[in-house]
């Protein structure tokens, strides 16, 4: 399905999963509003990109307003920006606690809050890049899990609220994906594990799959795991 004439806002689009989603949306013809602290436009056309921290609601509102003004509205929002820090609960610094909750959870609330006014009256989609960590409690990832369960709850609740407006809300919940994120601090990952993980493009294709379903139904949640990871335990 082509997305010509559709407009998507993607957060955390400067690299990793967000960049892969942005590129695939663009290939399908979508216009883009891209948010990341670096403000990277990925070298694409039909893009509004500016430095934007998802902890800053006003910055997100400005990005969404500018995107809607240039392209006539917003049809799709992909709340993807996220950070992770892992380790024993008591060992996590205050800085890490706040960053995970603020970027992952409040950042997702703010992103949808900023985009939604421009989506009402159009048949649109809210996609939240949650995680397997939003579906089960993982030891040494307690605060990350809390932020991801929060995202899942937010998106499920919005599904109930926005369906009557023709807006679909989907949680995408990957396991390990070979991005910078997978090598982040505390999880003990090394570059050795990357070949066994999914790619950012694998996840982006699932996002596109959800977006391209006929409007008569919606995907509420999709969980994807690399063959190297067990599903439970
Ligand atoms: N990789 C995995 O194994 C995995 C698994 C499950 C779920 N996820 C989720 O997938 C999402 C994307 O992860 P990824 O693997 O693509 O990570 P990544 O490669 O580290 O990319 C993270 C993106 O988020 C942006 N970002 C970080 N903090 C931000 C902030 N305060 N404001 C705006 N943008 C910010 C970064 O851009 P700037 O640095 O330029 O701001 C970057 O574009 C995250 O929500 C993550 O929790 C990842």
PDB file of C-alpha atoms and ligand atoms in Angstrom:
ATOM      1  CA  UNK A   1       0.000   0.000   0.000  1.00  0.00           C
ATOM      2  CA  UNK A   2       1.286   3.452  -0.830  1.00  0.00           C
ATOM      3  CA  UNK A   3       1.279   6.174   1.767  1.00  0.00           C
ATOM      4  CA  UNK A   4       1.355   9.041  -0.752  1.00  0.00           C
ATOM      5  CA  UNK A   5      -0.093  12.157   0.801  1.00  0.00           C
ATOM      6  CA  UNK A   6       0.025  10.720   4.336  1.00  0.00           C
ATOM      7  CA  UNK A   7       2.105  12.486   6.971  1.00  0.00           C
ATOM      8  CA  UNK A   8       3.924  10.705   9.787  1.00  0.00           C
ATOM      9  CA  UNK A   9       5.709  12.056  12.854  1.00  0.00           C
ATOM     10  CA  UNK A  10       8.482   9.748  14.090  1.00  0.00           C
ATOM     11  CA  UNK A  11      10.445  10.355  17.288  1.00  0.00           C
ATOM     12  CA  UNK A  12      13.942   9.003  17.812  1.00  0.00           C
ATOM     13  CA  UNK A  13      14.373   9.050  14.052  1.00  0.00           C
ATOM     14  CA  UNK A  14      18.089   9.883  13.958  1.00  0.00           C
ATOM     15  CA  UNK A  15      19.219   6.245  14.074  1.00  0.00           C
ATOM     16  CA  UNK A  16      18.178   2.676  14.861  1.00  0.00           C
ATOM     17  CA  UNK A  17      14.549   1.607  14.607  1.00  0.00           C
ATOM     18  CA  UNK A  18      13.211   5.161  14.217  1.00  0.00           C
ATOM     19  CA  UNK A  19      15.486   5.869  11.253  1.00  0.00           C
ATOM     20  CA  UNK A  20      14.467   2.579   9.600  1.00  0.00           C
ATOM     21  CA  UNK A  21      10.767   3.362  10.128  1.00  0.00           C
ATOM     22  CA  UNK A  22      11.230   6.890   8.754  1.00  0.00           C
ATOM     23  CA  UNK A  23      13.045   5.647   5.650  1.00  0.00           C
ATOM     24  CA  UNK A  24      10.408   2.988   4.910  1.00  0.00           C
ATOM     25  CA  UNK A  25       7.552   5.440   5.395  1.00  0.00           C
ATOM     26  CA  UNK A  26       9.320   7.858   3.074  1.00  0.00           C
ATOM     27  CA  UNK A  27       9.839   5.150   0.434  1.00  0.00           C
ATOM     28  CA  UNK A  28       6.074   4.531   0.531  1.00  0.00           C
ATOM     29  CA  UNK A  29       5.502   8.222  -0.219  1.00  0.00           C
ATOM     30  CA  UNK A  30       4.780   9.623   3.244  1.00  0.00           C
ATOM     31  CA  UNK A  31       5.746  13.129   4.347  1.00  0.00           C
ATOM     32  CA  UNK A  32       7.674  13.184   7.606  1.00  0.00           C
ATOM     33  CA  UNK A  33       8.099  15.150  10.809  1.00  0.00           C
ATOM     34  CA  UNK A  34      11.220  13.855  12.540  1.00  0.00           C
ATOM     35  CA  UNK A  35      12.151  14.411  16.180  1.00  0.00           C
ATOM     36  CA  UNK A  36      15.435  13.632  17.870  1.00  0.00           C
ATOM     37  CA  UNK A  37      17.869  15.659  19.924  1.00  0.00           C
ATOM     38  CA  UNK A  38      20.256  15.766  16.947  1.00  0.00           C
ATOM     39  CA  UNK A  39      17.516  16.931  14.565  1.00  0.00           C
ATOM     40  CA  UNK A  40      18.765  14.648  11.796  1.00  0.00           C
ATOM     41  CA  UNK A  41      16.711  14.818   8.565  1.00  0.00           C
ATOM     42  CA  UNK A  42      18.275  11.558   7.250  1.00  0.00           C
ATOM     43  CA  UNK A  43      18.978  13.351   3.973  1.00  0.00           C
ATOM     44  CA  UNK A  44      15.352  12.867   2.912  1.00  0.00           C
ATOM     45  CA  UNK A  45      12.996  15.248   1.125  1.00  0.00           C
ATOM     46  CA  UNK A  46       9.436  16.054   2.255  1.00  0.00           C
ATOM     47  CA  UNK A  47      10.694  16.298   5.830  1.00  0.00           C
ATOM     48  CA  UNK A  48      10.343  18.699   8.741  1.00  0.00           C
ATOM     49  CA  UNK A  49      13.196  17.884  11.118  1.00  0.00           C
ATOM     50  CA  UNK A  50      14.495  19.848  14.051  1.00  0.00           C
ATOM     51  CA  UNK A  51      16.325  19.213  17.296  1.00  0.00           C
ATOM     52  CA  UNK A  52      13.641  18.083  19.701  1.00  0.00           C
ATOM     53  CA  UNK A  53      13.918  16.410  23.087  1.00  0.00           C
ATOM     54  CA  UNK A  54      10.779  14.354  23.766  1.00  0.00           C
ATOM     55  CA  UNK A  55      10.945  15.464  27.419  1.00  0.00           C
ATOM     56  CA  UNK A  56      10.019  18.927  26.160  1.00  0.00           C
ATOM     57  CA  UNK A  57       6.298  19.113  25.343  1.00  0.00           C
ATOM     58  CA  UNK A  58       6.574  22.615  23.859  1.00  0.00           C
ATOM     59  CA  UNK A  59       9.294  21.466  21.449  1.00  0.00           C
ATOM     60  CA  UNK A  60       7.134  18.527  20.351  1.00  0.00           C
ATOM     61  CA  UNK A  61       4.110  20.776  19.886  1.00  0.00           C
ATOM     62  CA  UNK A  62       6.235  23.127  17.747  1.00  0.00           C
ATOM     63  CA  UNK A  63       7.485  20.215  15.616  1.00  0.00           C
ATOM     64  CA  UNK A  64       3.985  18.769  15.146  1.00  0.00           C
ATOM     65  CA  UNK A  65       2.488  22.186  14.405  1.00  0.00           C
ATOM     66  CA  UNK A  66       5.186  22.892  11.807  1.00  0.00           C
ATOM     67  CA  UNK A  67       4.717  19.439  10.250  1.00  0.00           C
ATOM     68  CA  UNK A  68       0.935  19.817  10.092  1.00  0.00           C
ATOM     69  CA  UNK A  69       1.215  23.334   8.703  1.00  0.00           C
ATOM     70  CA  UNK A  70       3.560  22.229   5.921  1.00  0.00           C
ATOM     71  CA  UNK A  71       1.721  19.028   4.960  1.00  0.00           C
ATOM     72  CA  UNK A  72      -1.884  19.781   5.942  1.00  0.00           C
ATOM     73  CA  UNK A  73      -2.230  17.511   8.999  1.00  0.00           C
ATOM     74  CA  UNK A  74      -0.802  14.395  10.624  1.00  0.00           C
ATOM     75  CA  UNK A  75      -1.998  10.831   9.926  1.00  0.00           C
ATOM     76  CA  UNK A  76       0.545   8.672  11.758  1.00  0.00           C
ATOM     77  CA  UNK A  77       2.583   9.147  14.927  1.00  0.00           C
ATOM     78  CA  UNK A  78       5.332   6.680  15.844  1.00  0.00           C
ATOM     79  CA  UNK A  79       6.452   7.206  19.462  1.00  0.00           C
ATOM     80  CA  UNK A  80       9.804   5.492  19.249  1.00  0.00           C
ATOM     81  CA  UNK A  81      12.439   7.546  21.098  1.00  0.00           C
ATOM     82  CA  UNK A  82      13.745   5.572  24.043  1.00  0.00           C
ATOM     83  CA  UNK A  83      16.667   4.901  26.351  1.00  0.00           C
ATOM     84  CA  UNK A  84      17.636   1.966  28.551  1.00  0.00           C
ATOM     85  CA  UNK A  85      19.852   1.478  31.588  1.00  0.00           C
ATOM     86  CA  UNK A  86      20.039  -1.853  33.358  1.00  0.00           C
ATOM     87  CA  UNK A  87      21.355  -3.385  36.544  1.00  0.00           C
ATOM     88  CA  UNK A  88      20.250  -4.140  40.115  1.00  0.00           C
ATOM     89  CA  UNK A  89      17.421  -1.800  41.110  1.00  0.00           C
ATOM     90  CA  UNK A  90      19.367  -0.159  43.930  1.00  0.00           C
ATOM     91  CA  UNK A  91      22.406   0.416  41.744  1.00  0.00           C
ATOM     92  CA  UNK A  92      20.630   2.597  39.179  1.00  0.00           C
ATOM     93  CA  UNK A  93      21.521   6.246  39.519  1.00  0.00           C
ATOM     94  CA  UNK A  94      18.830   8.877  40.032  1.00  0.00           C
ATOM     95  CA  UNK A  95      19.827  10.248  36.627  1.00  0.00           C
ATOM     96  CA  UNK A  96      19.108   6.886  34.949  1.00  0.00           C
ATOM     97  CA  UNK A  97      15.792   6.431  36.784  1.00  0.00           C
ATOM     98  CA  UNK A  98      14.587   9.846  35.706  1.00  0.00           C
ATOM     99  CA  UNK A  99      15.847   9.556  32.149  1.00  0.00           C
ATOM    100  CA  UNK A 100      14.082   6.246  31.469  1.00  0.00           C
ATOM    101  CA  UNK A 101      10.777   7.381  32.953  1.00  0.00           C
ATOM    102  CA  UNK A 102      10.955  10.827  31.384  1.00  0.00           C
ATOM    103  CA  UNK A 103      12.067   9.837  27.873  1.00  0.00           C
ATOM    104  CA  UNK A 104      10.242   6.525  27.485  1.00  0.00           C
ATOM    105  CA  UNK A 105       6.994   7.179  29.332  1.00  0.00           C
ATOM    106  CA  UNK A 106       6.464  10.924  29.593  1.00  0.00           C
ATOM    107  CA  UNK A 107       8.076  11.369  26.176  1.00  0.00           C
ATOM    108  CA  UNK A 108       5.481   9.018  24.668  1.00  0.00           C
ATOM    109  CA  UNK A 109       2.620  10.816  26.438  1.00  0.00           C
ATOM    110  CA  UNK A 110       3.967  14.151  25.195  1.00  0.00           C
ATOM    111  CA  UNK A 111       4.516  12.884  21.644  1.00  0.00           C
ATOM    112  CA  UNK A 112       0.961  11.637  21.255  1.00  0.00           C
ATOM    113  CA  UNK A 113      -0.386  14.723  23.033  1.00  0.00           C
ATOM    114  CA  UNK A 114       1.412  16.971  20.548  1.00  0.00           C
ATOM    115  CA  UNK A 115       0.417  15.046  17.409  1.00  0.00           C
ATOM    116  CA  UNK A 116      -3.178  14.106  18.191  1.00  0.00           C
ATOM    117  CA  UNK A 117      -4.871  17.490  17.682  1.00  0.00           C
ATOM    118  CA  UNK A 118      -3.661  17.341  14.060  1.00  0.00           C
ATOM    119  CA  UNK A 119      -4.936  13.750  13.606  1.00  0.00           C
ATOM    120  CA  UNK A 120      -8.562  14.192  14.645  1.00  0.00           C
ATOM    121  CA  UNK A 121     -10.948  14.052  11.714  1.00  0.00           C
ATOM    122  CA  UNK A 122      -8.535  11.903   9.682  1.00  0.00           C
ATOM    123  CA  UNK A 123      -8.229   8.106   9.818  1.00  0.00           C
ATOM    124  CA  UNK A 124      -4.886   7.735  11.533  1.00  0.00           C
ATOM    125  CA  UNK A 125      -2.574   5.477  13.492  1.00  0.00           C
ATOM    126  CA  UNK A 126      -0.696   5.758  16.780  1.00  0.00           C
ATOM    127  CA  UNK A 127       2.242   3.342  16.982  1.00  0.00           C
ATOM    128  CA  UNK A 128       4.161   2.972  20.237  1.00  0.00           C
ATOM    129  CA  UNK A 129       7.569   1.298  20.165  1.00  0.00           C
ATOM    130  CA  UNK A 130       7.280  -0.510  23.483  1.00  0.00           C
ATOM    131  CA  UNK A 131       9.208  -3.738  24.150  1.00  0.00           C
ATOM    132  CA  UNK A 132       9.064  -7.291  25.381  1.00  0.00           C
ATOM    133  CA  UNK A 133       9.941  -5.471  28.620  1.00  0.00           C
ATOM    134  CA  UNK A 134       6.443  -3.962  28.427  1.00  0.00           C
ATOM    135  CA  UNK A 135       4.878  -7.421  28.497  1.00  0.00           C
ATOM    136  CA  UNK A 136       6.758  -9.158  31.318  1.00  0.00           C
ATOM    137  CA  UNK A 137       8.886  -8.190  34.296  1.00  0.00           C
ATOM    138  CA  UNK A 138      12.565  -8.708  33.611  1.00  0.00           C
ATOM    139  CA  UNK A 139      15.025  -8.814  36.522  1.00  0.00           C
ATOM    140  CA  UNK A 140      17.648  -6.053  36.428  1.00  0.00           C
ATOM    141  CA  UNK A 141      15.419  -4.073  34.055  1.00  0.00           C
ATOM    142  CA  UNK A 142      12.791  -2.987  36.604  1.00  0.00           C
ATOM    143  CA  UNK A 143      12.628   0.715  35.786  1.00  0.00           C
ATOM    144  CA  UNK A 144      12.940   0.130  32.055  1.00  0.00           C
ATOM    145  CA  UNK A 145      10.064  -2.377  32.418  1.00  0.00           C
ATOM    146  CA  UNK A 146       8.065   0.189  34.382  1.00  0.00           C
ATOM    147  CA  UNK A 147       8.484   2.713  31.581  1.00  0.00           C
ATOM    148  CA  UNK A 148       7.559   0.151  28.924  1.00  0.00           C
ATOM    149  CA  UNK A 149       4.528  -1.228  30.828  1.00  0.00           C
ATOM    150  CA  UNK A 150       3.465   2.404  31.134  1.00  0.00           C
ATOM    151  CA  UNK A 151       3.715   2.876  27.387  1.00  0.00           C
ATOM    152  CA  UNK A 152       1.689  -0.290  26.793  1.00  0.00           C
ATOM    153  CA  UNK A 153      -1.012   0.838  29.240  1.00  0.00           C
ATOM    154  CA  UNK A 154      -1.161   4.286  27.692  1.00  0.00           C
ATOM    155  CA  UNK A 155      -1.575   2.911  24.186  1.00  0.00           C
ATOM    156  CA  UNK A 156      -4.188   0.331  25.236  1.00  0.00           C
ATOM    157  CA  UNK A 157      -6.208   3.000  27.015  1.00  0.00           C
ATOM    158  CA  UNK A 158      -5.982   5.344  24.040  1.00  0.00           C
ATOM    159  CA  UNK A 159      -7.223   2.547  21.795  1.00  0.00           C
ATOM    160  CA  UNK A 160     -10.445   2.551  23.805  1.00  0.00           C
ATOM    161  CA  UNK A 161     -10.695   6.313  23.581  1.00  0.00           C
ATOM    162  CA  UNK A 162      -9.665   6.988  19.997  1.00  0.00           C
ATOM    163  CA  UNK A 163     -11.385   4.129  18.141  1.00  0.00           C
ATOM    164  CA  UNK A 164     -14.544   6.187  17.802  1.00  0.00           C
ATOM    165  CA  UNK A 165     -12.422   8.805  16.014  1.00  0.00           C
ATOM    166  CA  UNK A 166     -11.201   6.184  13.518  1.00  0.00           C
ATOM    167  CA  UNK A 167      -7.695   6.258  15.016  1.00  0.00           C
ATOM    168  CA  UNK A 168      -5.983   2.911  15.619  1.00  0.00           C
ATOM    169  CA  UNK A 169      -3.462   2.432  18.452  1.00  0.00           C
ATOM    170  CA  UNK A 170      -0.818  -0.298  18.332  1.00  0.00           C
ATOM    171  CA  UNK A 171       1.939  -1.429  20.676  1.00  0.00           C
ATOM    172  CA  UNK A 172       4.949  -2.910  18.862  1.00  0.00           C
ATOM    173  CA  UNK A 173       6.955  -5.023  21.339  1.00  0.00           C
ATOM    174  CA  UNK A 174      10.314  -6.277  20.063  1.00  0.00           C
ATOM    175  CA  UNK A 175      12.944  -8.353  21.830  1.00  0.00           C
ATOM    176  CA  UNK A 176      16.601  -7.737  20.998  1.00  0.00           C
ATOM    177  CA  UNK A 177      17.277  -5.486  18.002  1.00  0.00           C
ATOM    178  CA  UNK A 178      20.828  -4.831  16.780  1.00  0.00           C
ATOM    179  CA  UNK A 179      21.074  -1.065  17.303  1.00  0.00           C
ATOM    180  CA  UNK A 180      23.241   1.194  19.474  1.00  0.00           C
ATOM    181  CA  UNK A 181      20.573   0.701  22.123  1.00  0.00           C
ATOM    182  CA  UNK A 182      21.281  -3.034  22.410  1.00  0.00           C
ATOM    183  CA  UNK A 183      24.840  -2.226  23.458  1.00  0.00           C
ATOM    184  CA  UNK A 184      23.697   0.258  26.100  1.00  0.00           C
ATOM    185  CA  UNK A 185      25.061   0.337  29.602  1.00  0.00           C
ATOM    186  CA  UNK A 186      24.410  -2.271  32.220  1.00  0.00           C
ATOM    187  CA  UNK A 187      22.873  -5.075  30.193  1.00  0.00           C
ATOM    188  CA  UNK A 188      26.202  -6.746  29.602  1.00  0.00           C
ATOM    189  CA  UNK A 189      25.596  -6.980  25.865  1.00  0.00           C
ATOM    190  CA  UNK A 190      28.590  -7.186  23.578  1.00  0.00           C
ATOM    191  CA  UNK A 191      28.918  -6.858  19.841  1.00  0.00           C
ATOM    192  CA  UNK A 192      29.038 -10.691  19.782  1.00  0.00           C
ATOM    193  CA  UNK A 193      25.291 -10.922  20.393  1.00  0.00           C
ATOM    194  CA  UNK A 194      24.312  -8.558  17.581  1.00  0.00           C
ATOM    195  CA  UNK A 195      24.238 -11.108  14.733  1.00  0.00           C
ATOM    196  CA  UNK A 196      21.592 -13.133  16.598  1.00  0.00           C
ATOM    197  CA  UNK A 197      19.300 -10.160  17.009  1.00  0.00           C
ATOM    198  CA  UNK A 198      16.644  -8.705  14.754  1.00  0.00           C
ATOM    199  CA  UNK A 199      17.514  -5.723  12.600  1.00  0.00           C
ATOM    200  CA  UNK A 200      15.978  -2.269  12.817  1.00  0.00           C
ATOM    201  CA  UNK A 201      14.522  -2.958   9.362  1.00  0.00           C
ATOM    202  CA  UNK A 202      12.798  -6.131  10.656  1.00  0.00           C
ATOM    203  CA  UNK A 203      10.964  -4.009  13.215  1.00  0.00           C
ATOM    204  CA  UNK A 204      10.232  -1.228  10.713  1.00  0.00           C
ATOM    205  CA  UNK A 205       8.614  -3.782   8.387  1.00  0.00           C
ATOM    206  CA  UNK A 206       6.297  -4.846  11.216  1.00  0.00           C
ATOM    207  CA  UNK A 207       5.371  -1.209  11.834  1.00  0.00           C
ATOM    208  CA  UNK A 208       4.574  -0.845   8.122  1.00  0.00           C
ATOM    209  CA  UNK A 209       2.571  -4.097   8.220  1.00  0.00           C
ATOM    210  CA  UNK A 210       0.402  -2.704  11.027  1.00  0.00           C
ATOM    211  CA  UNK A 211      -0.094   0.598   9.204  1.00  0.00           C
ATOM    212  CA  UNK A 212      -1.019  -1.086   5.927  1.00  0.00           C
ATOM    213  CA  UNK A 213      -3.829  -3.275   7.288  1.00  0.00           C
ATOM    214  CA  UNK A 214      -7.297  -2.480   5.920  1.00  0.00           C
ATOM    215  CA  UNK A 215      -9.056   0.146   8.033  1.00  0.00           C
ATOM    216  CA  UNK A 216     -11.782  -2.362   9.039  1.00  0.00           C
ATOM    217  CA  UNK A 217      -9.497  -3.755  11.771  1.00  0.00           C
ATOM    218  CA  UNK A 218      -6.527  -2.843  13.899  1.00  0.00           C
ATOM    219  CA  UNK A 219      -3.490  -4.582  15.374  1.00  0.00           C
ATOM    220  CA  UNK A 220      -3.559  -3.900  19.125  1.00  0.00           C
ATOM    221  CA  UNK A 221      -0.189  -5.411  19.934  1.00  0.00           C
ATOM    222  CA  UNK A 222       2.519  -7.284  18.133  1.00  0.00           C
ATOM    223  CA  UNK A 223       5.384  -9.129  19.850  1.00  0.00           C
ATOM    224  CA  UNK A 224       8.508 -10.123  17.929  1.00  0.00           C
ATOM    225  CA  UNK A 225      11.479 -12.071  19.231  1.00  0.00           C
ATOM    226  CA  UNK A 226      14.729 -13.202  17.620  1.00  0.00           C
ATOM    227  CA  UNK A 227      15.140 -16.956  17.282  1.00  0.00           C
ATOM    228  CA  UNK A 228      18.055 -16.714  19.735  1.00  0.00           C
ATOM    229  CA  UNK A 229      15.733 -15.540  22.554  1.00  0.00           C
ATOM    230  CA  UNK A 230      13.240 -17.646  24.510  1.00  0.00           C
ATOM    231  CA  UNK A 231       9.725 -16.233  24.667  1.00  0.00           C
ATOM    232  CA  UNK A 232       9.291 -16.605  28.437  1.00  0.00           C
ATOM    233  CA  UNK A 233      11.789 -16.950  31.262  1.00  0.00           C
TER     234      UNK A 233
HETATM  235  N1  LIG B   1      17.144  -2.223  20.405  1.00  0.00           N
HETATM  236  C1  LIG B   1      16.431  -3.056  21.141  1.00  0.00           C
HETATM  237  O1  LIG B   1      16.893  -4.153  21.524  1.00  0.00           O
HETATM  238  C2  LIG B   1      15.013  -2.685  21.511  1.00  0.00           C
HETATM  239  C3  LIG B   1      14.167  -3.711  21.930  1.00  0.00           C
HETATM  240  C4  LIG B   1      12.854  -3.416  22.299  1.00  0.00           C
HETATM  241  C5  LIG B   1      12.411  -2.114  22.240  1.00  0.00           C
HETATM  242  N2  LIG B   1      13.253  -1.125  21.840  1.00  0.00           N
HETATM  243  C6  LIG B   1      12.728   0.241  21.820  1.00  0.00           C
HETATM  244  O2  LIG B   1      12.801   0.759  20.509  1.00  0.00           O
HETATM  245  C7  LIG B   1      12.947   2.176  20.569  1.00  0.00           C
HETATM  246  C8  LIG B   1      14.109   2.596  19.663  1.00  0.00           C
HETATM  247  O3  LIG B   1      15.283   1.937  20.110  1.00  0.00           O
HETATM  248  P1  LIG B   1      16.569   1.766  19.185  1.00  0.00           P
HETATM  249  O4  LIG B   1      17.033   0.373  19.403  1.00  0.00           O
HETATM  250  O5  LIG B   1      16.318   2.234  17.804  1.00  0.00           O
HETATM  251  O6  LIG B   1      17.566   2.771  19.964  1.00  0.00           O
HETATM  252  P2  LIG B   1      18.775   3.698  19.425  1.00  0.00           P
HETATM  253  O7  LIG B   1      19.411   3.113  18.233  1.00  0.00           O
HETATM  254  O8  LIG B   1      19.600   3.966  20.648  1.00  0.00           O
HETATM  255  O9  LIG B   1      18.016   5.038  18.994  1.00  0.00           O
HETATM  256  C9  LIG B   1      17.326   5.799  19.964  1.00  0.00           C
HETATM  257  C10 LIG B   1      16.720   7.008  19.285  1.00  0.00           C
HETATM  258  O10 LIG B   1      16.018   7.758  20.287  1.00  0.00           O
HETATM  259  C11 LIG B   1      16.467   9.114  20.235  1.00  0.00           C
HETATM  260  N3  LIG B   1      16.390   9.711  21.553  1.00  0.00           N
HETATM  261  C12 LIG B   1      16.941   9.282  22.716  1.00  0.00           C
HETATM  262  N4  LIG B   1      16.636  10.118  23.721  1.00  0.00           N
HETATM  263  C13 LIG B   1      15.865  11.099  23.168  1.00  0.00           C
HETATM  264  C14 LIG B   1      15.233  12.257  23.689  1.00  0.00           C
HETATM  265  N5  LIG B   1      15.341  12.596  24.987  1.00  0.00           N
HETATM  266  N6  LIG B   1      14.526  13.035  22.838  1.00  0.00           N
HETATM  267  C15 LIG B   1      14.418  12.722  21.534  1.00  0.00           C
HETATM  268  N7  LIG B   1      14.982  11.631  20.984  1.00  0.00           N
HETATM  269  C16 LIG B   1      15.707  10.842  21.799  1.00  0.00           C
HETATM  270  C17 LIG B   1      17.904   9.049  19.681  1.00  0.00           C
HETATM  271  O11 LIG B   1      18.263  10.236  18.988  1.00  0.00           O
HETATM  272  P3  LIG B   1      19.162  11.407  19.606  1.00  0.00           P
HETATM  273  O12 LIG B   1      20.272  10.763  20.384  1.00  0.00           O
HETATM  274  O13 LIG B   1      19.608  12.165  18.399  1.00  0.00           O
HETATM  275  O14 LIG B   1      18.241  12.197  20.466  1.00  0.00           O
HETATM  276  C18 LIG B   1      17.769   7.922  18.663  1.00  0.00           C
HETATM  277  O15 LIG B   1      17.288   8.419  17.446  1.00  0.00           O
HETATM  278  C19 LIG B   1      13.148   2.541  22.045  1.00  0.00           C
HETATM  279  O16 LIG B   1      11.934   3.015  22.578  1.00  0.00           O
HETATM  280  C20 LIG B   1      13.518   1.215  22.691  1.00  0.00           C
HETATM  281  O17 LIG B   1      13.098   1.158  24.046  1.00  0.00           O
HETATM  282  C21 LIG B   1      14.542  -1.378  21.462  1.00  0.00           C
END
